[in-house]
PDB file of C-alpha atoms in Angstrom:
ATOM      1  CA  MET A  20      -2.133 -14.178  -3.275  1.00 42.00           C
ATOM      2  CA  THR A  21      -3.773 -17.568  -3.606  1.00 41.00           C
ATOM      3  CA  ASP A  22      -3.601 -18.053   0.165  1.00 43.00           C
ATOM      4  CA  ILE A  23      -5.370 -14.740   0.679  1.00 42.00           C
ATOM      5  CA  THR A  24      -8.173 -15.745  -1.644  1.00 42.00           C
ATOM      6  CA  GLN A  25      -8.610 -19.194  -0.150  1.00 42.00           C
ATOM      7  CA  SER A  26      -8.574 -18.023   3.460  1.00 41.00           C
ATOM      8  CA  ALA A  27     -10.821 -14.991   3.032  1.00 40.00           C
ATOM      9  CA  ALA A  28     -13.294 -16.137   0.401  1.00 41.00           C
ATOM     10  CA  LEU A  29     -15.382 -17.950   2.998  1.00 41.00           C
ATOM     11  CA  ALA A  30     -15.735 -14.925   5.258  1.00 40.00           C
ATOM     12  CA  PRO A  31     -19.236 -13.473   5.541  1.00 43.00           C
ATOM     13  CA  GLY A  32     -19.663  -9.821   4.717  1.00 41.00           C
ATOM     14  CA  GLY A  33     -21.232  -8.704   7.998  1.00 42.00           C
ATOM     15  CA  GLY A  34     -20.402  -7.868  11.587  1.00 49.00           C
ATOM     16  CA  ARG A  35     -18.364  -9.363  14.393  1.00 67.00           C
ATOM     17  CA  THR A  36     -15.965  -6.435  14.269  1.00 74.00           C
ATOM     18  CA  MET A  37     -14.874  -6.701  17.896  1.00 80.00           C
ATOM     19  CA  GLU A  38     -13.986 -10.358  17.491  1.00 77.00           C
ATOM     20  CA  ARG A  39     -11.883  -9.524  14.450  1.00 76.00           C
ATOM     21  CA  VAL A  40     -10.103  -6.751  16.350  1.00 79.00           C
ATOM     22  CA  ARG A  41      -9.412  -9.178  19.203  1.00 81.00           C
ATOM     23  CA  LEU A  42      -7.966 -11.734  16.802  1.00 78.00           C
ATOM     24  CA  LEU A  43      -5.811  -9.040  15.191  1.00 79.00           C
ATOM     25  CA  LEU A  44      -4.425  -7.899  18.547  1.00 79.00           C
ATOM     26  CA  ARG A  45      -3.766 -11.503  19.607  1.00 81.00           C
ATOM     27  CA  SER A  46      -1.762 -12.090  16.434  1.00 80.00           C
ATOM     28  CA  ARG A  47       1.909 -11.413  17.137  1.00 83.00           C
ATOM     29  CA  SER A  48       2.627 -10.340  13.575  1.00 85.00           C
ATOM     30  CA  GLY A  49      -0.520  -8.234  13.401  1.00 85.00           C
ATOM     31  CA  LEU A  50       0.229  -6.463  16.680  1.00 89.00           C
ATOM     32  CA  ILE A  51       3.862  -5.736  15.758  1.00 91.00           C
ATOM     33  CA  GLY A  52       2.786  -4.484  12.345  1.00 90.00           C
ATOM     34  CA  LEU A  53       0.092  -2.289  13.873  1.00 91.00           C
ATOM     35  CA  ILE A  54       2.577  -0.736  16.336  1.00 93.00           C
ATOM     36  CA  LEU A  55       5.076  -0.002  13.556  1.00 93.00           C
ATOM     37  CA  ILE A  56       2.418   1.600  11.357  1.00 92.00           C
ATOM     38  CA  VAL A  57       1.057   3.695  14.225  1.00 93.00           C
ATOM     39  CA  VAL A  58       4.541   5.014  15.082  1.00 92.00           C
ATOM     40  CA  LEU A  59       5.308   5.842  11.449  1.00 92.00           C
ATOM     41  CA  GLY A  60       1.818   7.287  11.059  1.00 91.00           C
ATOM     42  CA  VAL A  61       2.561   9.688  13.923  1.00 92.00           C
ATOM     43  CA  LEU A  62       5.692  10.803  12.061  1.00 89.00           C
ATOM     44  CA  SER A  63       3.548  11.494   8.980  1.00 89.00           C
ATOM     45  CA  LEU A  64       1.076  13.522  11.031  1.00 91.00           C
ATOM     46  CA  LEU A  65       3.875  15.554  12.607  1.00 89.00           C
ATOM     47  CA  SER A  66       5.026  16.463   9.119  1.00 87.00           C
ATOM     48  CA  ALA A  67       1.513  17.124   7.795  1.00 85.00           C
ATOM     49  CA  PHE A  68       0.718  19.541  10.634  1.00 88.00           C
ATOM     50  CA  GLY A  69       4.096  21.276  10.578  1.00 84.00           C
ATOM     51  CA  LEU A  70       5.168  20.006  14.000  1.00 87.00           C
ATOM     52  CA  LEU A  71       8.646  18.860  13.004  1.00 87.00           C
ATOM     53  CA  PRO A  72      11.613  20.337  14.938  1.00 85.00           C
ATOM     54  CA  TYR A  73      13.152  21.728  11.726  1.00 89.00           C
ATOM     55  CA  ASP A  74      12.045  22.671   8.241  1.00 89.00           C
ATOM     56  CA  PRO A  75      12.838  19.551   6.151  1.00 89.00           C
ATOM     57  CA  ILE A  76      14.017  21.602   3.153  1.00 88.00           C
ATOM     58  CA  ALA A  77      15.763  24.459   4.961  1.00 86.00           C
ATOM     59  CA  GLN A  78      19.551  24.413   4.488  1.00 89.00           C
ATOM     60  CA  ASP A  79      22.003  25.288   7.272  1.00 87.00           C
ATOM     61  CA  PRO A  80      25.579  24.989   5.887  1.00 88.00           C
ATOM     62  CA  PRO A  81      27.346  25.535   9.259  1.00 88.00           C
ATOM     63  CA  SER A  82      25.543  22.450  10.600  1.00 88.00           C
ATOM     64  CA  ARG A  83      26.370  20.140   7.689  1.00 90.00           C
ATOM     65  CA  LEU A  84      27.200  16.468   8.297  1.00 89.00           C
ATOM     66  CA  GLN A  85      26.730  16.581  12.055  1.00 89.00           C
ATOM     67  CA  PRO A  86      26.308  13.110  13.658  1.00 91.00           C
ATOM     68  CA  PRO A  87      23.173  12.220  15.623  1.00 91.00           C
ATOM     69  CA  SER A  88      22.834  14.330  18.760  1.00 90.00           C
ATOM     70  CA  ALA A  89      20.245  15.833  21.106  1.00 89.00           C
ATOM     71  CA  ALA A  90      19.802  18.728  18.672  1.00 86.00           C
ATOM     72  CA  HIS A  91      19.582  16.543  15.556  1.00 88.00           C
ATOM     73  CA  TRP A  92      18.348  13.056  16.460  1.00 90.00           C
ATOM     74  CA  PHE A  93      19.292  11.521  13.096  1.00 91.00           C
ATOM     75  CA  GLY A  94      22.122  13.969  12.328  1.00 90.00           C
ATOM     76  CA  THR A  95      22.288  16.342   9.374  1.00 91.00           C
ATOM     77  CA  ASP A  96      23.051  15.875   5.684  1.00 89.00           C
ATOM     78  CA  GLN A  97      25.544  17.563   3.350  1.00 89.00           C
ATOM     79  CA  PHE A  98      23.419  20.727   3.235  1.00 89.00           C
ATOM     80  CA  GLY A  99      22.858  20.946   6.981  1.00 89.00           C
ATOM     81  CA  ARG A 100      19.254  19.748   6.735  1.00 91.00           C
ATOM     82  CA  ASP A 101      17.868  17.825   9.705  1.00 92.00           C
ATOM     83  CA  VAL A 102      17.657  14.141   8.706  1.00 92.00           C
ATOM     84  CA  PHE A 103      14.917  13.319  11.230  1.00 92.00           C
ATOM     85  CA  SER A 104      12.642  16.041   9.831  1.00 92.00           C
ATOM     86  CA  ARG A 105      13.375  14.927   6.281  1.00 92.00           C
ATOM     87  CA  VAL A 106      12.672  11.289   7.118  1.00 93.00           C
ATOM     88  CA  ALA A 107       9.341  12.233   8.717  1.00 92.00           C
ATOM     89  CA  ALA A 108       8.419  14.333   5.677  1.00 92.00           C
ATOM     90  CA  GLY A 109       9.545  11.482   3.414  1.00 91.00           C
ATOM     91  CA  VAL A 110       7.259   9.057   5.250  1.00 92.00           C
ATOM     92  CA  ALA A 111       4.358  11.486   4.807  1.00 92.00           C
ATOM     93  CA  ASN A 112       5.150  11.824   1.094  1.00 91.00           C
ATOM     94  CA  SER A 113       5.415   8.061   0.593  1.00 91.00           C
ATOM     95  CA  ALA A 114       2.216   7.491   2.585  1.00 90.00           C
ATOM     96  CA  LEU A 115       0.278  10.023   0.516  1.00 92.00           C
ATOM     97  CA  ILE A 116       1.420   8.588  -2.818  1.00 93.00           C
ATOM     98  CA  SER A 117       0.904   4.982  -1.708  1.00 92.00           C
ATOM     99  CA  LEU A 118      -2.556   5.623  -0.239  1.00 94.00           C
ATOM    100  CA  VAL A 119      -3.780   7.424  -3.359  1.00 95.00           C
ATOM    101  CA  ALA A 120      -2.262   4.791  -5.652  1.00 94.00           C
ATOM    102  CA  VAL A 121      -3.771   1.855  -3.773  1.00 95.00           C
ATOM    103  CA  ALA A 122      -7.136   3.624  -3.414  1.00 95.00           C
ATOM    104  CA  VAL A 123      -7.336   4.124  -7.188  1.00 95.00           C
ATOM    105  CA  ALA A 124      -6.146   0.567  -7.863  1.00 95.00           C
ATOM    106  CA  THR A 125      -8.653  -0.840  -5.358  1.00 95.00           C
ATOM    107  CA  VAL A 126     -11.666   0.966  -6.827  1.00 95.00           C
ATOM    108  CA  VAL A 127     -10.801   0.356 -10.481  1.00 95.00           C
ATOM    109  CA  GLY A 128      -9.507  -3.185 -10.009  1.00 94.00           C
ATOM    110  CA  THR A 129     -12.395  -4.297  -7.791  1.00 94.00           C
ATOM    111  CA  LEU A 130     -15.038  -2.918 -10.160  1.00 94.00           C
ATOM    112  CA  CYS A 131     -13.361  -4.529 -13.166  1.00 93.00           C
ATOM    113  CA  GLY A 132     -12.972  -7.830 -11.316  1.00 92.00           C
ATOM    114  CA  LEU A 133     -16.637  -7.772 -10.279  1.00 92.00           C
ATOM    115  CA  VAL A 134     -17.812  -7.114 -13.813  1.00 91.00           C
ATOM    116  CA  ALA A 135     -15.489  -9.718 -15.338  1.00 90.00           C
ATOM    117  CA  GLY A 136     -16.411 -12.435 -12.842  1.00 88.00           C
ATOM    118  CA  PHE A 137     -20.149 -11.744 -12.561  1.00 87.00           C
ATOM    119  CA  TYR A 138     -21.104 -10.889 -16.138  1.00 87.00           C
ATOM    120  CA  ARG A 139     -18.548 -13.108 -17.896  1.00 84.00           C
ATOM    121  CA  GLY A 140     -18.819 -13.066 -21.716  1.00 84.00           C
ATOM    122  CA  ILE A 141     -17.221 -10.253 -23.704  1.00 90.00           C
ATOM    123  CA  SER A 142     -16.530  -8.084 -20.653  1.00 87.00           C
ATOM    124  CA  ASP A 143     -14.603 -10.919 -19.020  1.00 86.00           C
ATOM    125  CA  GLY A 144     -12.617 -11.544 -22.171  1.00 90.00           C
ATOM    126  CA  VAL A 145     -11.647  -7.888 -22.627  1.00 92.00           C
ATOM    127  CA  ILE A 146     -10.799  -7.250 -18.961  1.00 91.00           C
ATOM    128  CA  SER A 147      -8.863 -10.500 -18.612  1.00 89.00           C
ATOM    129  CA  GLY A 148      -6.976  -9.770 -21.839  1.00 91.00           C
ATOM    130  CA  VAL A 149      -5.879  -6.321 -20.656  1.00 91.00           C
ATOM    131  CA  THR A 150      -4.950  -7.810 -17.286  1.00 91.00           C
ATOM    132  CA  ASN A 151      -2.771 -10.462 -18.904  1.00 90.00           C
ATOM    133  CA  VAL A 152      -1.003  -7.820 -20.999  1.00 89.00           C
ATOM    134  CA  LEU A 153      -0.217  -5.709 -17.920  1.00 88.00           C
ATOM    135  CA  PHE A 154       0.965  -8.786 -16.024  1.00 87.00           C
ATOM    136  CA  ALA A 155       3.415  -9.517 -18.838  1.00 86.00           C
ATOM    137  CA  PHE A 156       5.531  -6.538 -17.744  1.00 85.00           C
ATOM    138  CA  PRO A 157       7.632  -6.605 -14.566  1.00 84.00           C
ATOM    139  CA  PRO A 158       5.884  -4.241 -12.096  1.00 83.00           C
ATOM    140  CA  LEU A 159       8.872  -1.957 -11.511  1.00 82.00           C
ATOM    141  CA  LEU A 160       9.663  -1.734 -15.227  1.00 85.00           C
ATOM    142  CA  LEU A 161       6.040  -0.836 -15.999  1.00 85.00           C
ATOM    143  CA  ALA A 162       6.020   1.781 -13.221  1.00 87.00           C
ATOM    144  CA  LEU A 163       9.284   3.245 -14.559  1.00 86.00           C
ATOM    145  CA  SER A 164       7.861   3.460 -18.074  1.00 85.00           C
ATOM    146  CA  LEU A 165       4.663   5.160 -16.932  1.00 84.00           C
ATOM    147  CA  ALA A 166       6.425   7.543 -14.539  1.00 82.00           C
ATOM    148  CA  SER A 167       8.819   8.646 -17.282  1.00 82.00           C
ATOM    149  CA  VAL A 168       5.884   9.557 -19.557  1.00 82.00           C
ATOM    150  CA  PHE A 169       3.913  11.643 -17.050  1.00 79.00           C
ATOM    151  CA  GLU A 170       4.892  15.030 -15.669  1.00 79.00           C
ATOM    152  CA  ARG A 171       6.714  14.498 -12.374  1.00 79.00           C
ATOM    153  CA  ASN A 172       4.568  15.306  -9.360  1.00 84.00           C
ATOM    154  CA  TRP A 173       3.165  13.238  -6.514  1.00 87.00           C
ATOM    155  CA  PHE A 174      -0.219  12.648  -8.192  1.00 90.00           C
ATOM    156  CA  THR A 175       1.102  11.387 -11.530  1.00 89.00           C
ATOM    157  CA  ILE A 176       3.471   9.067  -9.665  1.00 91.00           C
ATOM    158  CA  ALA A 177       0.507   7.740  -7.686  1.00 92.00           C
ATOM    159  CA  VAL A 178      -1.433   7.153 -10.920  1.00 91.00           C
ATOM    160  CA  ALA A 179       1.527   5.320 -12.471  1.00 90.00           C
ATOM    161  CA  ILE A 180       1.782   3.042  -9.430  1.00 92.00           C
ATOM    162  CA  ALA A 181      -2.000   2.528  -9.428  1.00 93.00           C
ATOM    163  CA  ILE A 182      -1.959   1.294 -13.025  1.00 91.00           C
ATOM    164  CA  VAL A 183       0.636  -1.299 -12.055  1.00 91.00           C
ATOM    165  CA  TYR A 184      -1.513  -2.693  -9.218  1.00 93.00           C
ATOM    166  CA  VAL A 185      -4.949  -2.608 -10.873  1.00 94.00           C
ATOM    167  CA  PRO A 186      -4.431  -6.081 -12.451  1.00 93.00           C
ATOM    168  CA  ILE A 187      -3.685  -7.563  -9.025  1.00 93.00           C
ATOM    169  CA  PHE A 188      -7.036  -6.420  -7.660  1.00 94.00           C
ATOM    170  CA  ILE A 189      -8.790  -7.656 -10.792  1.00 93.00           C
ATOM    171  CA  ARG A 190      -7.330 -11.141 -10.325  1.00 92.00           C
ATOM    172  CA  VAL A 191      -7.986 -11.190  -6.563  1.00 92.00           C
ATOM    173  CA  THR A 192     -11.608 -10.107  -7.070  1.00 92.00           C
ATOM    174  CA  ARG A 193     -12.543 -12.083 -10.173  1.00 90.00           C
ATOM    175  CA  GLY A 194     -11.753 -15.553  -8.777  1.00 88.00           C
ATOM    176  CA  PRO A 195     -14.076 -15.453  -5.724  1.00 90.00           C
ATOM    177  CA  VAL A 196     -16.822 -13.731  -7.772  1.00 89.00           C
ATOM    178  CA  LEU A 197     -16.812 -16.627 -10.234  1.00 87.00           C
ATOM    179  CA  SER A 198     -17.632 -18.943  -7.313  1.00 86.00           C
ATOM    180  CA  LEU A 199     -20.088 -16.639  -5.557  1.00 84.00           C
ATOM    181  CA  ARG A 200     -22.228 -16.088  -8.651  1.00 81.00           C
ATOM    182  CA  GLU A 201     -23.117 -19.807  -8.601  1.00 80.00           C
ATOM    183  CA  ILE A 202     -24.216 -19.860  -4.930  1.00 82.00           C
ATOM    184  CA  GLU A 203     -27.926 -20.423  -4.314  1.00 79.00           C
ATOM    185  CA  TYR A 204     -28.714 -17.170  -2.508  1.00 77.00           C
ATOM    186  CA  VAL A 205     -27.191 -15.156  -5.366  1.00 76.00           C
ATOM    187  CA  LYS A 206     -29.286 -17.048  -7.890  1.00 76.00           C
ATOM    188  CA  ALA A 207     -32.336 -16.606  -5.657  1.00 79.00           C
ATOM    189  CA  ALA A 208     -31.747 -12.845  -5.461  1.00 73.00           C
ATOM    190  CA  THR A 209     -31.561 -12.708  -9.256  1.00 73.00           C
ATOM    191  CA  SER A 210     -34.755 -14.727  -9.627  1.00 76.00           C
ATOM    192  CA  THR A 211     -36.695 -12.257  -7.443  1.00 77.00           C
ATOM    193  CA  GLY A 212     -36.321  -9.611 -10.116  1.00 74.00           C
ATOM    194  CA  GLN A 213     -33.390  -7.632  -8.708  1.00 76.00           C
ATOM    195  CA  SER A 214     -31.104  -6.200 -11.350  1.00 78.00           C
ATOM    196  CA  ARG A 215     -27.790  -7.940 -11.867  1.00 77.00           C
ATOM    197  CA  ALA A 216     -25.946  -4.805 -10.822  1.00 81.00           C
ATOM    198  CA  MET A 217     -27.886  -4.678  -7.547  1.00 84.00           C
ATOM    199  CA  VAL A 218     -27.214  -8.341  -6.867  1.00 81.00           C
ATOM    200  CA  MET A 219     -23.524  -7.814  -7.610  1.00 83.00           C
ATOM    201  CA  PHE A 220     -23.148  -4.899  -5.200  1.00 85.00           C
ATOM    202  CA  ARG A 221     -25.556  -6.023  -2.457  1.00 83.00           C
ATOM    203  CA  HIS A 222     -24.830  -9.746  -2.291  1.00 81.00           C
ATOM    204  CA  VAL A 223     -21.488 -10.458  -3.990  1.00 85.00           C
ATOM    205  CA  LEU A 224     -19.292  -7.474  -3.104  1.00 86.00           C
ATOM    206  CA  PRO A 225     -19.837  -7.686   0.712  1.00 85.00           C
ATOM    207  CA  ASN A 226     -18.646 -11.281   0.667  1.00 84.00           C
ATOM    208  CA  ILE A 227     -15.271 -10.430  -0.866  1.00 87.00           C
ATOM    209  CA  THR A 228     -14.578  -7.439   1.393  1.00 86.00           C
ATOM    210  CA  SER A 229     -12.198  -9.475   3.557  1.00 84.00           C
ATOM    211  CA  ILE A 230     -10.082 -10.393   0.552  1.00 88.00           C
ATOM    212  CA  ILE A 231      -9.934  -6.784  -0.600  1.00 91.00           C
ATOM    213  CA  ILE A 232      -8.970  -5.451   2.846  1.00 88.00           C
ATOM    214  CA  VAL A 233      -6.029  -7.844   3.148  1.00 87.00           C
ATOM    215  CA  GLN A 234      -4.921  -7.144  -0.419  1.00 91.00           C
ATOM    216  CA  VAL A 235      -5.055  -3.398   0.219  1.00 93.00           C
ATOM    217  CA  THR A 236      -2.678  -3.764   3.168  1.00 89.00           C
ATOM    218  CA  LEU A 237      -0.193  -5.863   1.203  1.00 88.00           C
ATOM    219  CA  SER A 238      -0.433  -3.596  -1.843  1.00 92.00           C
ATOM    220  CA  LEU A 239       0.376  -0.590   0.331  1.00 92.00           C
ATOM    221  CA  SER A 240       3.708  -2.167   1.254  1.00 90.00           C
ATOM    222  CA  TRP A 241       4.484  -2.865  -2.403  1.00 91.00           C
ATOM    223  CA  ALA A 242       3.452   0.683  -3.348  1.00 92.00           C
ATOM    224  CA  VAL A 243       5.785   2.144  -0.709  1.00 92.00           C
ATOM    225  CA  LEU A 244       8.660   0.076  -2.069  1.00 91.00           C
ATOM    226  CA  THR A 245       7.807   1.027  -5.662  1.00 92.00           C
ATOM    227  CA  GLU A 246       7.642   4.734  -4.788  1.00 92.00           C
ATOM    228  CA  ALA A 247      11.001   4.524  -3.009  1.00 91.00           C
ATOM    229  CA  SER A 248      12.503   2.727  -6.019  1.00 90.00           C
ATOM    230  CA  LEU A 249      11.204   5.373  -8.439  1.00 90.00           C
ATOM    231  CA  SER A 250      12.596   8.146  -6.230  1.00 90.00           C
ATOM    232  CA  PHE A 251      15.956   6.382  -5.975  1.00 90.00           C
ATOM    233  CA  LEU A 252      16.101   6.194  -9.780  1.00 87.00           C
ATOM    234  CA  GLY A 253      15.227   9.891 -10.138  1.00 84.00           C
ATOM    235  CA  LEU A 254      11.607   9.429 -11.298  1.00 84.00           C
ATOM    236  CA  GLY A 255       9.895  10.161  -8.006  1.00 82.00           C
ATOM    237  CA  THR A 256       8.732  13.399  -6.440  1.00 81.00           C
ATOM    238  CA  PRO A 257      11.070  16.138  -7.711  1.00 81.00           C
ATOM    239  CA  PRO A 258      13.368  17.911  -5.244  1.00 77.00           C
ATOM    240  CA  PRO A 259      13.469  19.695  -2.897  1.00 78.00           C
ATOM    241  CA  ALA A 260      10.471  17.682  -1.604  1.00 82.00           C
ATOM    242  CA  PRO A 261      11.862  14.974   0.723  1.00 86.00           C
ATOM    243  CA  SER A 262      11.527  11.380  -0.419  1.00 89.00           C
ATOM    244  CA  LEU A 263      12.964   8.304   1.258  1.00 90.00           C
ATOM    245  CA  GLY A 264      14.255   6.875  -2.016  1.00 90.00           C
ATOM    246  CA  SER A 265      15.939  10.102  -3.120  1.00 90.00           C
ATOM    247  CA  MET A 266      17.486  10.505   0.350  1.00 91.00           C
ATOM    248  CA  ILE A 267      19.088   7.081   0.009  1.00 91.00           C
ATOM    249  CA  PHE A 268      20.312   7.992  -3.474  1.00 90.00           C
ATOM    250  CA  GLU A 269      21.847  11.272  -2.272  1.00 88.00           C
ATOM    251  CA  ALA A 270      23.541   9.513   0.662  1.00 89.00           C
ATOM    252  CA  ARG A 271      25.317   6.889  -1.448  1.00 88.00           C
ATOM    253  CA  THR A 272      28.431   9.090  -1.753  1.00 86.00           C
ATOM    254  CA  LEU A 273      28.378   9.949   1.963  1.00 87.00           C
ATOM    255  CA  ILE A 274      28.230   6.441   3.372  1.00 87.00           C
ATOM    256  CA  GLY A 275      31.891   6.529   4.347  1.00 86.00           C
ATOM    257  CA  ILE A 276      31.835   9.833   6.241  1.00 89.00           C
ATOM    258  CA  ALA A 277      28.167  10.206   7.275  1.00 89.00           C
ATOM    259  CA  PRO A 278      26.524   6.754   7.355  1.00 91.00           C
ATOM    260  CA  TRP A 279      23.513   8.106   9.269  1.00 90.00           C
ATOM    261  CA  THR A 280      22.330   9.918   6.140  1.00 90.00           C
ATOM    262  CA  MET A 281      21.661   6.536   4.494  1.00 91.00           C
ATOM    263  CA  PHE A 282      20.939   4.458   7.589  1.00 91.00           C
ATOM    264  CA  ALA A 283      17.959   6.539   8.786  1.00 91.00           C
ATOM    265  CA  PRO A 284      15.852   6.584   5.563  1.00 92.00           C
ATOM    266  CA  GLY A 285      16.852   3.007   4.722  1.00 92.00           C
ATOM    267  CA  VAL A 286      15.712   1.654   8.083  1.00 93.00           C
ATOM    268  CA  VAL A 287      12.456   3.605   7.883  1.00 93.00           C
ATOM    269  CA  VAL A 288      11.672   2.155   4.441  1.00 93.00           C
ATOM    270  CA  VAL A 289      12.299  -1.350   5.795  1.00 93.00           C
ATOM    271  CA  LEU A 290      10.155  -0.731   8.888  1.00 93.00           C
ATOM    272  CA  LEU A 291       7.324   0.695   6.797  1.00 93.00           C
ATOM    273  CA  VAL A 292       7.295  -2.229   4.353  1.00 92.00           C
ATOM    274  CA  VAL A 293       7.714  -4.871   7.080  1.00 93.00           C
ATOM    275  CA  GLY A 294       5.050  -3.226   9.240  1.00 92.00           C
ATOM    276  CA  LEU A 295       2.490  -3.244   6.439  1.00 91.00           C
ATOM    277  CA  ASN A 296       3.290  -6.861   5.555  1.00 91.00           C
ATOM    278  CA  LEU A 297       2.970  -7.974   9.184  1.00 91.00           C
ATOM    279  CA  LEU A 298      -0.293  -6.052   9.519  1.00 89.00           C
ATOM    280  CA  GLY A 299      -1.531  -7.747   6.358  1.00 86.00           C
ATOM    281  CA  ASP A 300      -0.676 -11.169   7.808  1.00 85.00           C
ATOM    282  CA  GLY A 301      -2.511 -10.282  11.021  1.00 84.00           C
ATOM    283  CA  LEU A 302      -5.576  -9.078   9.125  1.00 85.00           C
ATOM    284  CA  ARG A 303      -5.603 -12.255   7.040  1.00 82.00           C
ATOM    285  CA  ASP A 304      -5.678 -14.340  10.223  1.00 76.00           C
ATOM    286  CA  ALA A 305      -8.282 -12.101  11.879  1.00 78.00           C
ATOM    287  CA  LEU A 306     -10.606 -12.204   8.870  1.00 76.00           C
ATOM    288  CA  ASP A 307     -10.242 -15.953   8.352  1.00 66.00           C
ATOM    289  CA  PRO A 308     -13.562 -17.521   9.463  1.00 62.00           C
ATOM    290  CA  ARG A 309     -11.713 -20.680  10.503  1.00 61.00           C
ATOM    291  CA  ASN A 310     -10.108 -18.734  13.362  1.00 60.00           C
ATOM    292  CA  ARG A 311     -13.377 -17.605  14.899  1.00 56.00           C
ATOM    293  CA  GLY A 312     -14.207 -18.873  18.333  1.00 52.00           C
ATOM    294  CA  LYS A 313     -10.579 -19.668  19.144  1.00 55.00           C
ATOM    295  CA  LYS A 314      -9.452 -18.681  22.609  1.00 47.00           C
TER     296      LYS A 314
END
């Protein structure tokens, strides 16, 4: 997290999008991560638009525990459900929860970090105090506690995960803002009569966008892993909705006779997390101003 802040804090808020895209595509990790996310994103879209070869929750007992074949690419589970269709639907479910969770965490955490770093004083003390309290709990334990309190559906799970990651965005935002508020052009903007809120959003926020973008990508991978962990422990999206974590949990007793039921969702979780992390590394390099102009 420190490396993200140090590398991205110097990045200007404006333009040069094509150069950043070029740097991302030239980054081996960024390109691999982008390819993985695009492929898995296509799976999510297939599920969202109902284009899967089979209904992911429809049972077909005569077809139970069939190995991978031309008819069932990833085989079938103990209820005859197509594993490929369930994995695709599980990716869509994980993507939805993770995107909503990180979106909420990004908005709330960034606003709180801006206020704490720019206004200082009482607001900084209160926000930093709450942040320290939340950081005192292990992330998964905090997510488990929150998920067990809320009613189980995809939105409440997303909110529980968001609460866990809000402090991360507060910390990532607050540090650079503390430095930016002392820069001459920020002080000059304040001296011209602009309100502090306007200065904060027009001159400070654009200069930390690079940090936030990279942190969003990395937080998405953590959110996916957290959602899968909650589902594995029985606190995720309730059945029969497919979830990668619950699929792995259900397959634990079948590993000896139908290993594909665990292998497929497990590999997809790994690919999704690794892809997002690699994409985050590529974005960090692409948004680093020290890499500009390199051939």
